[in-house]
Tab-separated table of C-alpha atoms in Angstrom:
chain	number	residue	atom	x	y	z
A	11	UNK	CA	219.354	-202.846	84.666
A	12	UNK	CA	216.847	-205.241	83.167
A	13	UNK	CA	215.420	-207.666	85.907
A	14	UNK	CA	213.282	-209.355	83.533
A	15	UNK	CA	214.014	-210.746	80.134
A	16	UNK	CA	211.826	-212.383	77.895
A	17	UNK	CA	212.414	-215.530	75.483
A	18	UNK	CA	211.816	-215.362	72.169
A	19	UNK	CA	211.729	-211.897	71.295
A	20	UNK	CA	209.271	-212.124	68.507
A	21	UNK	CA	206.329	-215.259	68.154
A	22	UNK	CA	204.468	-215.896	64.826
A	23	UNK	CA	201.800	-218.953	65.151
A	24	UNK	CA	198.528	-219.298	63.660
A	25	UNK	CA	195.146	-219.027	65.407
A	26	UNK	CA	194.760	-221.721	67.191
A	27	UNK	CA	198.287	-222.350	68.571
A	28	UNK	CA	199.197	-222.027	71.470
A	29	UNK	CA	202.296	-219.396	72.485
A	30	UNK	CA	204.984	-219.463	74.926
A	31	UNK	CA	206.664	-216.844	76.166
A	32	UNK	CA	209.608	-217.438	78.485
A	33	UNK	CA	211.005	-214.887	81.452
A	34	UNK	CA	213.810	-215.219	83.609
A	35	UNK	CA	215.251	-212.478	86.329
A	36	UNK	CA	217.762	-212.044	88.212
A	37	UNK	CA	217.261	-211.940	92.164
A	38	UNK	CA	214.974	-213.370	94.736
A	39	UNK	CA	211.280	-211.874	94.372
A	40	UNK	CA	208.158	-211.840	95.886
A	41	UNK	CA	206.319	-211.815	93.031
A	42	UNK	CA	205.957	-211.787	88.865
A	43	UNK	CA	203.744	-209.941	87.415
A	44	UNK	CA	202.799	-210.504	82.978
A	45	UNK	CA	201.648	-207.327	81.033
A	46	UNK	CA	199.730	-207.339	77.993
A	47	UNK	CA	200.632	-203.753	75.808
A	48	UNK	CA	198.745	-203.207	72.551
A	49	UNK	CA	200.799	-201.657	70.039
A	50	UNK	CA	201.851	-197.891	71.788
A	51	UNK	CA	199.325	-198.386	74.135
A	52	UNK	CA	199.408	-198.443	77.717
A	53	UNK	CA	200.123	-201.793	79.574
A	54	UNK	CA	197.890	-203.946	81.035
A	55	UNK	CA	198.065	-206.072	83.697
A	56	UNK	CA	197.224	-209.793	82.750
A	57	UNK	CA	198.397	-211.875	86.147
A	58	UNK	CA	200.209	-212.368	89.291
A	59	UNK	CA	202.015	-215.396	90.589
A	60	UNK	CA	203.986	-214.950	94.306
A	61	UNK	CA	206.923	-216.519	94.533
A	62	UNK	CA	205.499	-219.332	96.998
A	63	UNK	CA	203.028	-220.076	94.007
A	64	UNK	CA	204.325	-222.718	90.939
A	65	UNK	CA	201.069	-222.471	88.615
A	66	UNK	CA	198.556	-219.881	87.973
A	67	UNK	CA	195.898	-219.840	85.932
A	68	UNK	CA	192.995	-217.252	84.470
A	69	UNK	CA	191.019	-218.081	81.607
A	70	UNK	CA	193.016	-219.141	78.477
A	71	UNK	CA	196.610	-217.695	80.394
A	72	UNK	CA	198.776	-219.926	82.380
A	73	UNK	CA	201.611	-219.433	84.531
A	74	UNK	CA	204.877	-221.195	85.541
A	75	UNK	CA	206.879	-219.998	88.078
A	76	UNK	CA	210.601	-222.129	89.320
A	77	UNK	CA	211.972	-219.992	91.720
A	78	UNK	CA	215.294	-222.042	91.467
A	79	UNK	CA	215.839	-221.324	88.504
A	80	UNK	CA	214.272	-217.838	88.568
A	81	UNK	CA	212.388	-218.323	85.742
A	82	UNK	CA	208.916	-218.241	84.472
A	83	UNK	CA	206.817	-218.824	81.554
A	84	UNK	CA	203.205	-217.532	79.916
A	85	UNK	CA	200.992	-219.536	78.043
A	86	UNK	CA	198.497	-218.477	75.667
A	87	UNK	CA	196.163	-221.336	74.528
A	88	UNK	CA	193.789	-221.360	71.470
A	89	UNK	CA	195.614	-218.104	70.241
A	90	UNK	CA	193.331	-215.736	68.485
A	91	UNK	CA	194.538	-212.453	66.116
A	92	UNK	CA	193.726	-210.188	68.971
A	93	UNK	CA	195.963	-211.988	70.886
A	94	UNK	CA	198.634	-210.454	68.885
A	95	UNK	CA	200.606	-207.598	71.552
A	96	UNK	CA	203.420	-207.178	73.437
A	97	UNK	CA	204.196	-209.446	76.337
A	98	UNK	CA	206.117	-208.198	79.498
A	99	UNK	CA	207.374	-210.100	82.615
A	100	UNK	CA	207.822	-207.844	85.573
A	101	UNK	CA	209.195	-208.217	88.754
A	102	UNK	CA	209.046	-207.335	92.552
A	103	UNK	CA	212.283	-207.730	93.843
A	104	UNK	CA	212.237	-209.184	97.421
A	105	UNK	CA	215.039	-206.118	98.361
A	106	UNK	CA	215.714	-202.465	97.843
A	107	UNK	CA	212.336	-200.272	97.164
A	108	UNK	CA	209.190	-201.863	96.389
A	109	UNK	CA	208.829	-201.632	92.631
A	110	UNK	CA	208.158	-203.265	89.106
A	111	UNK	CA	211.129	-204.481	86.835
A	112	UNK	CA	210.156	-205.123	83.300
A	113	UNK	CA	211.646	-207.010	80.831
A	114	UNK	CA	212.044	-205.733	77.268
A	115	UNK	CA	208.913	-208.151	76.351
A	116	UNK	CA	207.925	-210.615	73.623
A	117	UNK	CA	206.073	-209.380	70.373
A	118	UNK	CA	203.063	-211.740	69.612
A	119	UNK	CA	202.034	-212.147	66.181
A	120	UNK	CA	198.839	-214.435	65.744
A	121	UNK	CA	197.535	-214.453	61.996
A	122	UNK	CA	194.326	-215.727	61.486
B	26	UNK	CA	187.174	-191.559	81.282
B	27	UNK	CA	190.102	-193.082	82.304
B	28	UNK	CA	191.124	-193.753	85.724
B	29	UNK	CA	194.985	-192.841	84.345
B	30	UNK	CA	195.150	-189.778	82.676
B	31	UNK	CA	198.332	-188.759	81.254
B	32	UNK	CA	198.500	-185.166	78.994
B	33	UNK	CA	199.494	-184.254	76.449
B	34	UNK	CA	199.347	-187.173	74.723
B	35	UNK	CA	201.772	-186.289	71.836
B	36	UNK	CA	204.263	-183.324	72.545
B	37	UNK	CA	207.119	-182.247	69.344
B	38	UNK	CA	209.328	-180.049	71.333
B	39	UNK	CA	213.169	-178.320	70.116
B	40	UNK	CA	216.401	-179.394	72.305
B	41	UNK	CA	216.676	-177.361	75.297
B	42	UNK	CA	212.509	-176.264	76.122
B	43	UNK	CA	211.497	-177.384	79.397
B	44	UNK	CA	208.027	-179.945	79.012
B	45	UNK	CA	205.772	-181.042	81.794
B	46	UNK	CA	203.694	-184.217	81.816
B	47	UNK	CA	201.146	-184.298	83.744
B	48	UNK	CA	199.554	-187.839	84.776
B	49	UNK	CA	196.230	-187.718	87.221
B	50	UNK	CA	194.037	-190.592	88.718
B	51	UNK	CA	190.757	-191.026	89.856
B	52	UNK	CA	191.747	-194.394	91.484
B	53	UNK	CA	192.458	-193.176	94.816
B	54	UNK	CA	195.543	-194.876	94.718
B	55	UNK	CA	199.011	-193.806	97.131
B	56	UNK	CA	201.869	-194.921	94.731
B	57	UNK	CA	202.494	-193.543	91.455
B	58	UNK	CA	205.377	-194.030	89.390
B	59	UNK	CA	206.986	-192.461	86.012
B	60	UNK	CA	208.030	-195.429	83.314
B	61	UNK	CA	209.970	-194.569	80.091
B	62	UNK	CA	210.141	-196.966	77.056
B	63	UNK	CA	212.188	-197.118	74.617
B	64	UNK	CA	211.855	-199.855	71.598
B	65	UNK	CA	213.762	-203.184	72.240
B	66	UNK	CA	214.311	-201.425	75.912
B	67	UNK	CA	211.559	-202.435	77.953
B	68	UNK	CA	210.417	-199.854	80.405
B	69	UNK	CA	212.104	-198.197	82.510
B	70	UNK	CA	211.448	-196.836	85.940
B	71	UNK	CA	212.440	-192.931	85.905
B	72	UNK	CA	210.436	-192.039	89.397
B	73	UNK	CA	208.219	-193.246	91.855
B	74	UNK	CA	206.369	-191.953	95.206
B	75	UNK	CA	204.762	-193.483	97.820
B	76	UNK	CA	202.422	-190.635	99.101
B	77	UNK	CA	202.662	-186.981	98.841
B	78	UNK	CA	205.502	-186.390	100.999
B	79	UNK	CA	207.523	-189.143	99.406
B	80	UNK	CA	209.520	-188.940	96.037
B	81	UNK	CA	211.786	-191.536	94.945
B	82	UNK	CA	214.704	-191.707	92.073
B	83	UNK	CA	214.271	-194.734	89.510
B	84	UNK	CA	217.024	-196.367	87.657
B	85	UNK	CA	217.066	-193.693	85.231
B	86	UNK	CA	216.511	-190.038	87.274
B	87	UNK	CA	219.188	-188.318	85.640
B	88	UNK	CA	217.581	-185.067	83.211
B	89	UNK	CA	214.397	-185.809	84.731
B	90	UNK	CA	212.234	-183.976	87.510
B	91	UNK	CA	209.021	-184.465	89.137
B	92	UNK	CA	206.515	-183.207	91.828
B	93	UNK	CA	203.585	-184.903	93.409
B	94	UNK	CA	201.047	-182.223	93.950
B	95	UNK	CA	198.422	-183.829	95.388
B	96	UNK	CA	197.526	-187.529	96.064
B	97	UNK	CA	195.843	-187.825	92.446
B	98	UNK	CA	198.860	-186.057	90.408
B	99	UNK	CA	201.984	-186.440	89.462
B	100	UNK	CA	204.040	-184.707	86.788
B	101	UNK	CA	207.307	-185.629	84.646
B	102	UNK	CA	209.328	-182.384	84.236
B	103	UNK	CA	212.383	-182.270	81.667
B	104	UNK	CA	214.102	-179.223	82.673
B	105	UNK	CA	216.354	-179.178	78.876
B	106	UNK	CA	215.244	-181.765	76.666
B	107	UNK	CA	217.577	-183.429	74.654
B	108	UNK	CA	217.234	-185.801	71.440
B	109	UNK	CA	217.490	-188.684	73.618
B	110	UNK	CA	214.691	-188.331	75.483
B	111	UNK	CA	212.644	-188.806	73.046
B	112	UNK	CA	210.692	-191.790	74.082
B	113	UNK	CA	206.959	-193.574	75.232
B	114	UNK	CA	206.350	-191.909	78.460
B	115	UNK	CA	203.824	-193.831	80.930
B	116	UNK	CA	202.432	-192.927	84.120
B	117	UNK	CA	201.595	-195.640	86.564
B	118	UNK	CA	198.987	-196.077	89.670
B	119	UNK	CA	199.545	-198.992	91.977
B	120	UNK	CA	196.931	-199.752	95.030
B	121	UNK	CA	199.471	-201.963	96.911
B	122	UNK	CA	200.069	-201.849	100.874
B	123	UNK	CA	203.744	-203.112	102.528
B	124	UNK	CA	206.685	-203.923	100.886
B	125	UNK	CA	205.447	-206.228	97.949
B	126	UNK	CA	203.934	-204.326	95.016
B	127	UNK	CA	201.222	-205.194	93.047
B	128	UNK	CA	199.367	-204.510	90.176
B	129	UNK	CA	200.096	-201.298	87.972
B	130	UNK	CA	197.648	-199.854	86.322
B	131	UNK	CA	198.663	-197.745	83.427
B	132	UNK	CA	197.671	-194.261	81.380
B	133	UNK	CA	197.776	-194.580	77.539
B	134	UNK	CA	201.092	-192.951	77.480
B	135	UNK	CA	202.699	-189.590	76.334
B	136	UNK	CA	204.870	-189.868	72.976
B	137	UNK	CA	207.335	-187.152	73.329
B	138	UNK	CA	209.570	-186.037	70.592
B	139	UNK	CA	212.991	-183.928	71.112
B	140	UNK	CA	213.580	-182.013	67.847
């Protein structure tokens, strides 16, 4: 089953935007993790936030976390066309084995 | 070269041939872990281990196989493939100590085709 599951599916914006991808899971965590994956490329790992954290940033990314609501969100600022990927939330469920959920991510289209 | 290594890269097999793929890492890393990805699906986690002496079923074990041979390798065996396994296979390192886990870092993936 899914843990993670991103909101929209698909973004199309224009260089410059900015893009917001939204995640939400489904059981306590001790962490969130947001991959970047170039088309059928392998993923890469873009930032952490634990769940005793509410913001994150690094460089032009930033990163909301509401544990209430088990929720979180990724901003891209001043989008740029190689911006343009795959987006995955992932998370580390607080119980059972130690591993990564993903989500089934957001496409990221920036034209220029 | 890549700390992740995953071969063969692209693999066109018929239903029922037995495939290995073979992942390696240079990372010195303990936990390793075998993703599948569909499109629209996400990825999901088909095996993981801890160390050599530890090998763990994912959400989706079932058709699958694997053996951790030494601390830097860990293959993905499909005893009878099947159409449906055709999919984005990726091999995963992860450095992480404890219960929490960390950052994964990926290979470039092994497209695999069931005729």
């Amino acid at each position: 089953s899914q843990q993670g599951e991103e909101d929209p599916q698909a973004l199309s914006i224009q260089e410059g935007e900015n893009a917001t991808m939204n995640c939400s899971y489904k059981t306590s965590i001790n962490n969130l993790q947001w991959y970047r994956q170039n088309s059928g490329r392998g993923l890469v790992h873009l930032i952490l936030i634990r769940s005793n954290e509410r913001e994150k940033h690094s460089g032009r990314l930033r990163v909301t976390l509401d544990t209430s609501k088990k929720s979180s969100s990724l901003l891209i600022t001043a989008s740029r066309a190689a911006d343009t990927a795959s987006y995955f939330c992932a998370a580390s469920s607080i119980s059972g084995y130690s591993t990564l959920t993903f989500g089934k991510g957001t496409m990221l289209l920036v034209s220029p | 070269d890549a700390d992740v290594t995953q071969t063969p890269r692209n693999r066109i097999t018929k239903t029922g041939k037995r495939i290995m793929l073979e992942c390696s890492q240079t990372k010195g890393h303990d936990r390793m872990y075998w993703y599948r990805q569909d499109p629209g699906l996400g990825l999901q986690l088909i095996y993981y281990s801890f160390d050599v002496k530890d090998i763990n079923k994912g959400e989706i074990s079932d058709g699958y196989s694997v053996s951790r041979q030494a601390q830097a390798k860990f293959s993905l065996s499909l005893e009878s493939a099947i159409p449906n396994q055709t999919a984005l296979y990726f091999c995963a390192t992860s450095d992480q100590r404890g219960a929490n886990t960390g950052e994964l870092f990926f290979g470039e993936g092994s497209r695999l085709t069931v005729l």
